[in-house]
PDB file of C-alpha atoms in Angstrom:
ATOM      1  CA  UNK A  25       0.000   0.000   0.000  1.00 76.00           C
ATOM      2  CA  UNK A  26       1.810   3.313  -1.071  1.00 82.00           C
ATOM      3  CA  UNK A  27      -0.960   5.278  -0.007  1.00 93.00           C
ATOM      4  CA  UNK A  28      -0.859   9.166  -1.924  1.00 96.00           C
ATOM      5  CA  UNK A  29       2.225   9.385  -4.672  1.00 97.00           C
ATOM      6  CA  UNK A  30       3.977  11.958  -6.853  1.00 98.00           C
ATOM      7  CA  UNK A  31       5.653  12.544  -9.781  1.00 97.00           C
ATOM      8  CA  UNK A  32       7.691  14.088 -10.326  1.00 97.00           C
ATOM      9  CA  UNK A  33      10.036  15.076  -7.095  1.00 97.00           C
ATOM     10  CA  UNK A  34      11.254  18.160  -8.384  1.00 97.00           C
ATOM     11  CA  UNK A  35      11.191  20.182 -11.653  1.00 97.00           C
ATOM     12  CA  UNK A  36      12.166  23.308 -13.220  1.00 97.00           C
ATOM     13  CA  UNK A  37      10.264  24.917 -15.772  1.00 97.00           C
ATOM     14  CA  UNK A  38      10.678  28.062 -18.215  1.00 97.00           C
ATOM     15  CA  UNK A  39       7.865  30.955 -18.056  1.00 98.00           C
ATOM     16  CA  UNK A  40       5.253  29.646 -20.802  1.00 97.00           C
ATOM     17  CA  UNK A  41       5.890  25.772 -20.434  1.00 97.00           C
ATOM     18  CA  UNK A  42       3.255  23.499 -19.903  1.00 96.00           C
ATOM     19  CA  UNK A  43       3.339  20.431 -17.518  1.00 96.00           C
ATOM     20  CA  UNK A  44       1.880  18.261 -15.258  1.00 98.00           C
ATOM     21  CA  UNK A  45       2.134  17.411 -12.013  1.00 98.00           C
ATOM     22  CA  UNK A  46       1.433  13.355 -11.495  1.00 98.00           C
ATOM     23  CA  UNK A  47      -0.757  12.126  -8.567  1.00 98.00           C
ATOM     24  CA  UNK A  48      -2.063   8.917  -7.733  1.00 98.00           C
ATOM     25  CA  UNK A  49      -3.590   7.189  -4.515  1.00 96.00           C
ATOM     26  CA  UNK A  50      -4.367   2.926  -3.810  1.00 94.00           C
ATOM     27  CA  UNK A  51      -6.240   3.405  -0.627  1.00 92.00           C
ATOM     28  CA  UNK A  52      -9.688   3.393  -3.092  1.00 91.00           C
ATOM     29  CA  UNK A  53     -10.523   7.017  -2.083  1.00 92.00           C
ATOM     30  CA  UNK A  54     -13.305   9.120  -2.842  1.00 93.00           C
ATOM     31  CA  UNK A  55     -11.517  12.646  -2.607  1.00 93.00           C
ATOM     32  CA  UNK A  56      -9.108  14.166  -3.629  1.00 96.00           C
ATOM     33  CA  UNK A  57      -7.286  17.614  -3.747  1.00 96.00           C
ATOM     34  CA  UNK A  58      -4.302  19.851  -4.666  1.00 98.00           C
ATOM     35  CA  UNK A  59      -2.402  22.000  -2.383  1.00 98.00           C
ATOM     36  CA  UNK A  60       0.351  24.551  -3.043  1.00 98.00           C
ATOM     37  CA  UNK A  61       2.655  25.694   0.235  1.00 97.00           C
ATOM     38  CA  UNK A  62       4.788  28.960  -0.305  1.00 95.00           C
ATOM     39  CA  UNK A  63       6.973  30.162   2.485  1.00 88.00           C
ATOM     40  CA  UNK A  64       4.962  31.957   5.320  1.00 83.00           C
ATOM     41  CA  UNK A  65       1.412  31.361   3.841  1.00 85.00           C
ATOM     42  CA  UNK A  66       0.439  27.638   4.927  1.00 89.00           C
ATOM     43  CA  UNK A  67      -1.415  25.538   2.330  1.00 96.00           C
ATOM     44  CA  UNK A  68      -3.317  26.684  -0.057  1.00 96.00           C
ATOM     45  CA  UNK A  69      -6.568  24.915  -1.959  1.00 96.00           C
ATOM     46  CA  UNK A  70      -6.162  24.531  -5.858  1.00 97.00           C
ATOM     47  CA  UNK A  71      -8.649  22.363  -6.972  1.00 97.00           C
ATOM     48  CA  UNK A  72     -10.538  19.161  -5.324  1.00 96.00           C
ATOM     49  CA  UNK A  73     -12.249  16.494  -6.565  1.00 96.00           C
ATOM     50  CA  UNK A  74     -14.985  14.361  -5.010  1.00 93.00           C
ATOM     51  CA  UNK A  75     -15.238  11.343  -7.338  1.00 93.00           C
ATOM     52  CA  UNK A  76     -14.287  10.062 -10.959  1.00 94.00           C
ATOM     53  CA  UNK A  77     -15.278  13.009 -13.157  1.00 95.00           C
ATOM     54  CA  UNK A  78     -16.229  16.054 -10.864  1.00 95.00           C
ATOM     55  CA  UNK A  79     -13.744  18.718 -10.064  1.00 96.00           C
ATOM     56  CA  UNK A  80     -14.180  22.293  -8.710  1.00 95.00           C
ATOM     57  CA  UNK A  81     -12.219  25.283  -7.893  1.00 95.00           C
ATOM     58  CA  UNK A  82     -10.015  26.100  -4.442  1.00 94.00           C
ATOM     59  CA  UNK A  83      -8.936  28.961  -3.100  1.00 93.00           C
ATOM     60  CA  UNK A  84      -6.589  29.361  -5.948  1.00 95.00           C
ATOM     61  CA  UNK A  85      -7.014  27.932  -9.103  1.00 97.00           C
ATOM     62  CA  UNK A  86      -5.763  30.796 -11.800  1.00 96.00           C
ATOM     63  CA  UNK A  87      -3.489  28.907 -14.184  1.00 96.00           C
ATOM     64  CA  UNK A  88      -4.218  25.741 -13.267  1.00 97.00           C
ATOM     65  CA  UNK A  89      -6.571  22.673 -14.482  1.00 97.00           C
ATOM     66  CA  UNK A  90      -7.345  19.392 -13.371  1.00 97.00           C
ATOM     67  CA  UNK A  91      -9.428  16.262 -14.408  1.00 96.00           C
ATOM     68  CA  UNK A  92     -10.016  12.944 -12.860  1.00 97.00           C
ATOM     69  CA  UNK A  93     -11.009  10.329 -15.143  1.00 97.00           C
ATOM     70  CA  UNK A  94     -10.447   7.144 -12.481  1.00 96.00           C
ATOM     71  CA  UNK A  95     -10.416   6.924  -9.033  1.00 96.00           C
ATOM     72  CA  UNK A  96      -6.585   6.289  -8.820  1.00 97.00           C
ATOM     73  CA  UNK A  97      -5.779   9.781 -10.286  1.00 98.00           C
ATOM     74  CA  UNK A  98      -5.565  13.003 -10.059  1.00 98.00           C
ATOM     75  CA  UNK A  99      -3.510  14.937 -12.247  1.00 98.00           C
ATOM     76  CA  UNK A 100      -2.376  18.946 -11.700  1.00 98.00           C
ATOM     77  CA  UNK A 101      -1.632  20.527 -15.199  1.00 98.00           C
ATOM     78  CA  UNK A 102      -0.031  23.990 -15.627  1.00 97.00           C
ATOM     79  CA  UNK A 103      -1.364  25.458 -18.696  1.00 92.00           C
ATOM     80  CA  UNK A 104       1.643  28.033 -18.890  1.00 96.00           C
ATOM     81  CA  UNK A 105       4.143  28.082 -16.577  1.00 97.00           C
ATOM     82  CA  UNK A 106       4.753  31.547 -14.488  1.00 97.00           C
ATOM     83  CA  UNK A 107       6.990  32.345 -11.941  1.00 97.00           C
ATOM     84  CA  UNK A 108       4.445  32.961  -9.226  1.00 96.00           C
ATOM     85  CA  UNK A 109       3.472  29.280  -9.790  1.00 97.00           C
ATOM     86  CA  UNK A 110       7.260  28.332  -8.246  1.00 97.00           C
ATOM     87  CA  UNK A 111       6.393  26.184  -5.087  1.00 98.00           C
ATOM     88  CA  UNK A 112       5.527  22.688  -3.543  1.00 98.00           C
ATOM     89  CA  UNK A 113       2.609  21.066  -4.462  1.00 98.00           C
ATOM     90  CA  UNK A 114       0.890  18.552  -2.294  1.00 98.00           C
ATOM     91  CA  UNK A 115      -1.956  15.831  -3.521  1.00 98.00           C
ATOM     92  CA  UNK A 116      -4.051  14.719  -0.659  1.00 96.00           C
ATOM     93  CA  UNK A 117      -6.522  11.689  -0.479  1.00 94.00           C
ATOM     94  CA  UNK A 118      -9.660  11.196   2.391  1.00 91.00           C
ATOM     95  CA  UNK A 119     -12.303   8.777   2.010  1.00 88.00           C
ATOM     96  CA  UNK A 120     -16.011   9.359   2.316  1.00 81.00           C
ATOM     97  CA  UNK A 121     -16.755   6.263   4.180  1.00 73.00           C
ATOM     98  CA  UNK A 122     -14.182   6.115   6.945  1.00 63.00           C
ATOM     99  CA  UNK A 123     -16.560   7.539   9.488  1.00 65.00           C
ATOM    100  CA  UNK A 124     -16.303  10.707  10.987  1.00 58.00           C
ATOM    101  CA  UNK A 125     -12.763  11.034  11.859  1.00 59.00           C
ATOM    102  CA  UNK A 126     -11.912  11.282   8.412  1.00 75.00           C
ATOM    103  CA  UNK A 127      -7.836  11.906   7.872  1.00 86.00           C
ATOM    104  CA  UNK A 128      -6.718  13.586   4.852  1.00 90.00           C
ATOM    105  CA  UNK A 129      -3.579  11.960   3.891  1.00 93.00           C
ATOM    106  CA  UNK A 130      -0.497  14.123   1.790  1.00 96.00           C
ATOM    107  CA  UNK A 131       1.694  12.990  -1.002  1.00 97.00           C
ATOM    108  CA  UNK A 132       5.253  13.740  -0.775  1.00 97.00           C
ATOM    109  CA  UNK A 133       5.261  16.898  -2.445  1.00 97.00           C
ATOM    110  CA  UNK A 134       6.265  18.782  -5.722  1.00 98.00           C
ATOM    111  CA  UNK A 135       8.928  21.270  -5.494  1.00 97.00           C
ATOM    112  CA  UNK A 136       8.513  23.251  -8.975  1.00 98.00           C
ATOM    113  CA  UNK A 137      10.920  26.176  -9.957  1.00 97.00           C
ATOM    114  CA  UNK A 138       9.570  28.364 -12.867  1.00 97.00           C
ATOM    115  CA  UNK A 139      12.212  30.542 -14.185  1.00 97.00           C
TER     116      UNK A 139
ATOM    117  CA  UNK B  25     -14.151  33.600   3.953  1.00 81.00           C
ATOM    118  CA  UNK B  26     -12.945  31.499   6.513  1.00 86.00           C
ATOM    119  CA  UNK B  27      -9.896  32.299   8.295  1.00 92.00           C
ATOM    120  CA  UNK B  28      -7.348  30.348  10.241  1.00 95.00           C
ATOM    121  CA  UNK B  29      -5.195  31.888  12.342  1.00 96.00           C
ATOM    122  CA  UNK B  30      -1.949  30.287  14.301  1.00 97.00           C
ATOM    123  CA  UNK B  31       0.118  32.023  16.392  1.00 96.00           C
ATOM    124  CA  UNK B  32       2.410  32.121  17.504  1.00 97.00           C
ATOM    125  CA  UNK B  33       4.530  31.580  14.023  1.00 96.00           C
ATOM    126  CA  UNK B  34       7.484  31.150  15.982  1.00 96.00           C
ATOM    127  CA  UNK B  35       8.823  29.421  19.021  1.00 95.00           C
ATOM    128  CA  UNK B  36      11.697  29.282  20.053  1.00 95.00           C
ATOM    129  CA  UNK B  37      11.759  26.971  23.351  1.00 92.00           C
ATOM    130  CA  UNK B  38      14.243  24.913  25.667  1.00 94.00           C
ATOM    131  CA  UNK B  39      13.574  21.470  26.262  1.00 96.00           C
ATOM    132  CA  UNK B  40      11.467  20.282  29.366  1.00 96.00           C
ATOM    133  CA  UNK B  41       9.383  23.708  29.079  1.00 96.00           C
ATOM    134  CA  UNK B  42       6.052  23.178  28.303  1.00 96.00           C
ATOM    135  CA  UNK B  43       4.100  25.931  25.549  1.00 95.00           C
ATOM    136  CA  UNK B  44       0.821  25.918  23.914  1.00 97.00           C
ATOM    137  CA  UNK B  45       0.077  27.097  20.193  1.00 98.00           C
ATOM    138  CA  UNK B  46      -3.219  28.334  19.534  1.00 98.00           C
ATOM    139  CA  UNK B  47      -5.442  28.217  16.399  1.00 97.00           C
ATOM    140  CA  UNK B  48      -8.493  30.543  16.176  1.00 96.00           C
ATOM    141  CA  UNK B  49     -10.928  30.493  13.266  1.00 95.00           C
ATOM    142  CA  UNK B  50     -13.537  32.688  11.850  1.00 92.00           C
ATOM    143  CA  UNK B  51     -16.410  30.780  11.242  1.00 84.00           C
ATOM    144  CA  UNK B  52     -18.476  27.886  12.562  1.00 79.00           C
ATOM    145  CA  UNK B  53     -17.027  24.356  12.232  1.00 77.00           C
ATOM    146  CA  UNK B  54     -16.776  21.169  14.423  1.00 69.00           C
ATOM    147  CA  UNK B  55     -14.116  19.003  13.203  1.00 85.00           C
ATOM    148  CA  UNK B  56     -10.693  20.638  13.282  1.00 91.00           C
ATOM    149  CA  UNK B  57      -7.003  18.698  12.338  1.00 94.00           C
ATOM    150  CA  UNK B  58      -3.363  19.197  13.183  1.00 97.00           C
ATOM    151  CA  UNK B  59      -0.755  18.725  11.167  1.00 97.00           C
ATOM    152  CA  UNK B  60       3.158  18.200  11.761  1.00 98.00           C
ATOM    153  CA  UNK B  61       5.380  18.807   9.017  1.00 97.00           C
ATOM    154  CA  UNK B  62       9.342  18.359   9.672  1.00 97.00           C
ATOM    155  CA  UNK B  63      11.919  20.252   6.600  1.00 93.00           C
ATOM    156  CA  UNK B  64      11.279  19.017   3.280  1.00 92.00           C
ATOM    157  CA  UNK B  65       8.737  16.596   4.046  1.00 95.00           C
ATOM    158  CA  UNK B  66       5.066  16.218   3.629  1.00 96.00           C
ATOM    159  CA  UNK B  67       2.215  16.636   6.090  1.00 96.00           C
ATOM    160  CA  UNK B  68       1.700  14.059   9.146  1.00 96.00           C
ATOM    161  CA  UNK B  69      -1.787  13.983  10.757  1.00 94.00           C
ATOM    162  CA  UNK B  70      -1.394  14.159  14.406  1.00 96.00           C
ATOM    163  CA  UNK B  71      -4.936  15.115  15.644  1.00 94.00           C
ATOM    164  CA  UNK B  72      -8.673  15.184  14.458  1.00 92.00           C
ATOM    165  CA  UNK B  73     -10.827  16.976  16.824  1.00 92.00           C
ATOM    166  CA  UNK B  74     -14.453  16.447  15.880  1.00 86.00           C
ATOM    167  CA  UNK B  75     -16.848  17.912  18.354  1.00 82.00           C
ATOM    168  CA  UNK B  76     -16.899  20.852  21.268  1.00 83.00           C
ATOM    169  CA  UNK B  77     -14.725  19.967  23.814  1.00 85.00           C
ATOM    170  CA  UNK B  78     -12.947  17.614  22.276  1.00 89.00           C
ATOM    171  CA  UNK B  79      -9.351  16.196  23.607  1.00 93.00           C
ATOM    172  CA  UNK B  80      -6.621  14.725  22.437  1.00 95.00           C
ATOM    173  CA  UNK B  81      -3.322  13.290  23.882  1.00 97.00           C
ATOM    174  CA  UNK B  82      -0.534  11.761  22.176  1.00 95.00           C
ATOM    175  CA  UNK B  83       2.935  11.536  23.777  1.00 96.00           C
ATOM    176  CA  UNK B  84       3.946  15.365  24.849  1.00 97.00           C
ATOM    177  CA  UNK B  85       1.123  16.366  22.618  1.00 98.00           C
ATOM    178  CA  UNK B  86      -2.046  17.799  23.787  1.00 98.00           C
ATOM    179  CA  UNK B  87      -4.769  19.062  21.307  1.00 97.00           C
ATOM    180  CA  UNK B  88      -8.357  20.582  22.369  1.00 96.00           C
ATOM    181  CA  UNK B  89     -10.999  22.113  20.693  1.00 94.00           C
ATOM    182  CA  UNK B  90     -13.594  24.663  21.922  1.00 93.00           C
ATOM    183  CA  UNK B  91     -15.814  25.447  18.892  1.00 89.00           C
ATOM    184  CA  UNK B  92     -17.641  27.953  20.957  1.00 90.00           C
ATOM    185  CA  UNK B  93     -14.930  30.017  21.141  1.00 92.00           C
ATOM    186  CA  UNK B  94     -13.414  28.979  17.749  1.00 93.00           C
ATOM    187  CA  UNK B  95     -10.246  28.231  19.380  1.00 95.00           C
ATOM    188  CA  UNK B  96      -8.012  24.854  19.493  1.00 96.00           C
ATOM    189  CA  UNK B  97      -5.000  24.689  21.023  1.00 98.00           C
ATOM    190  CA  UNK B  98      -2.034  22.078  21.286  1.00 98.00           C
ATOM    191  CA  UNK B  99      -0.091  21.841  24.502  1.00 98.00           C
ATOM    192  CA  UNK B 100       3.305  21.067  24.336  1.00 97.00           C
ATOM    193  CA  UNK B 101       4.757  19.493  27.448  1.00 96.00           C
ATOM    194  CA  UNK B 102       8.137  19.289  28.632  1.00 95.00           C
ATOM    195  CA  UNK B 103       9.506  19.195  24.936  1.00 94.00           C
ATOM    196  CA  UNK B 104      12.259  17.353  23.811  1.00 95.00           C
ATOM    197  CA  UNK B 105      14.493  18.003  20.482  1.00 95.00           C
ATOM    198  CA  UNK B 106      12.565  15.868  18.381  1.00 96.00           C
ATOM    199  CA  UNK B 107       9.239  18.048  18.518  1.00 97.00           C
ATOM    200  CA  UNK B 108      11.225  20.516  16.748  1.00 97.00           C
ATOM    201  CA  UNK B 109       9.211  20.771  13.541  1.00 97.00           C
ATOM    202  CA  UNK B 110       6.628  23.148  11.778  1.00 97.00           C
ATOM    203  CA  UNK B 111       2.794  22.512  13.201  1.00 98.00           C
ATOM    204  CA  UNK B 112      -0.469  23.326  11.115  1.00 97.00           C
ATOM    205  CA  UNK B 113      -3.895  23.454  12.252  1.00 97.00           C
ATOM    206  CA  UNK B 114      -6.577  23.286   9.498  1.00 95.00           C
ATOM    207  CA  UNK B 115     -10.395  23.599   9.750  1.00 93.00           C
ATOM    208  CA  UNK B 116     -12.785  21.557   7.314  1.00 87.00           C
ATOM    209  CA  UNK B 117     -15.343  23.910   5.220  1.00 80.00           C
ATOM    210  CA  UNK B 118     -16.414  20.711   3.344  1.00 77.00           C
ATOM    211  CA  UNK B 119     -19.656  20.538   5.775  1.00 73.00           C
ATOM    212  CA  UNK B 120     -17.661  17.410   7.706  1.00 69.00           C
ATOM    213  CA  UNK B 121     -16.691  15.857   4.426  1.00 71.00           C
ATOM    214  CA  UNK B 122     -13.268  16.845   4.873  1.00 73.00           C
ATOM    215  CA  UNK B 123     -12.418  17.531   1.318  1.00 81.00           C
ATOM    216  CA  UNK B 124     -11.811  21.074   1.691  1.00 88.00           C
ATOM    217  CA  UNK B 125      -9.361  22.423   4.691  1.00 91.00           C
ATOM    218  CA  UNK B 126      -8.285  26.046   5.053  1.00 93.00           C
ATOM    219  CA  UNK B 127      -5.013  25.685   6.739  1.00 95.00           C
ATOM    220  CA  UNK B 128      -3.186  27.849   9.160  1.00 96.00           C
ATOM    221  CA  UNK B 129       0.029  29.590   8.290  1.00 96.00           C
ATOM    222  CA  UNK B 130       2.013  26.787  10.439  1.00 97.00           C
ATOM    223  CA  UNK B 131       4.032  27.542  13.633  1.00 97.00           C
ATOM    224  CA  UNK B 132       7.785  26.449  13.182  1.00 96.00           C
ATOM    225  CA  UNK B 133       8.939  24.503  16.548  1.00 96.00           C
ATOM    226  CA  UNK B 134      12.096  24.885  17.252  1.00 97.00           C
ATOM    227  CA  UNK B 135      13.528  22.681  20.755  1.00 96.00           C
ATOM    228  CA  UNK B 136      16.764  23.780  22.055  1.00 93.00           C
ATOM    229  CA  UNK B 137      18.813  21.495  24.316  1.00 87.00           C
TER     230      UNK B 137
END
């Protein structure tokens, strides 16, 4: 069981490249979400997802897109790369049916350096 | 817009002192989570705090929750080097689906012999 992972590690980017960010989860959950963390400002919501083809908006979406075609996946893409998009990006997984205390598990992270 | 507020962002403590960090939040919700995160890893859950008075003890860690009061705090007691770390508390605004947290900005821990 690997529970929440990323791909890649770490990347650098131009200004105006596209990529994207790999997530996946094999604990069969129903949600999941991206974070970004920058320096002093906590964790920030990008986009969630509550099942296999619905999505919706975070905190802070701009520049960003996301689809989820399985369960398994969850993929972050960057339509075109800016600088204020440098930062570590988390994927998180929860499930729906675990009862109440439901524990929203992290990835290892994302460090991405646009240039 | 829900806010989360930690504070303090610092602390700077010796070992076997004991310190609380507190987490206030703007609006109503009764499930609240800390978070540790050490350097250049990812987020550990320590604590999910579902309901008004809620406590929670693990080790030198002490979490509570008064929803009343918006307020959760987690007690650290007599701390050792290994606490040292960055903490986050984050409130659910998914309606208790936890899907959606609004984190704190994190309070970075650091334990001096």
């Amino acid at each position: 069981n690997a529970g929440v992972t990323q791909t890649p590690k770490f990347q650098v980017l131009k200004t105006g490249q596209s990529m994207t960010l790999q997530c996946a989860q094999d604990m069969n959950h129903e949600y999941m979400s991206w974070y970004r963390q920058d320096p002093g400002m906590g964790l920030r919501l990008i986009h969630y997802s509550v099942g296999a083809g619905i999505t919706d908006q975070g905190e802070v979406p701009n520049g960003y897109n996301v689809s989820r075609s399985t369960t398994e996946d969850f993929p972050l893409r960057l339509l075109s790369a800016a600088p204020s998009q440098t930062s570590v990006y988390f994927c998180a997984s929860s499930s729906r049916t675990s009862g109440r205390a439901r524990v929203m598990f992290f990835g290892p992270g994302t460090r991405l350096t646009v240039l | 817009e829900l806010k989360v507020e930690q504070n303090p962002l610092f602390l700077s403590m010796q070992e076997g002192k004991n310190y609380t960090i507190y987490c206030n939040y703007s609006t109503t919700s009764d499930r609240l989570y800390w978070y540790r995160q050490d350097p250049g890893k990812s987020l550990e859950s320590l604590f999910v705090l579902l309901s008004n008075g809620a406590v929670k003890q693990e080790g030198r860690l002490m979490a509570s929750l008064d929803t009343k009061a918006r307020l959760s705090t987690l007690h650290i007691t007599a701390a050792v080097h290994d606490l040292s770390a960055t903490y986050f508390c984050a409130v659910d605004r998914s309606g208790g689906s936890n899907y959606k947290l609004t984190f704190g900005k994190g309070t970075l821990l650091t334990v001096n012999p």
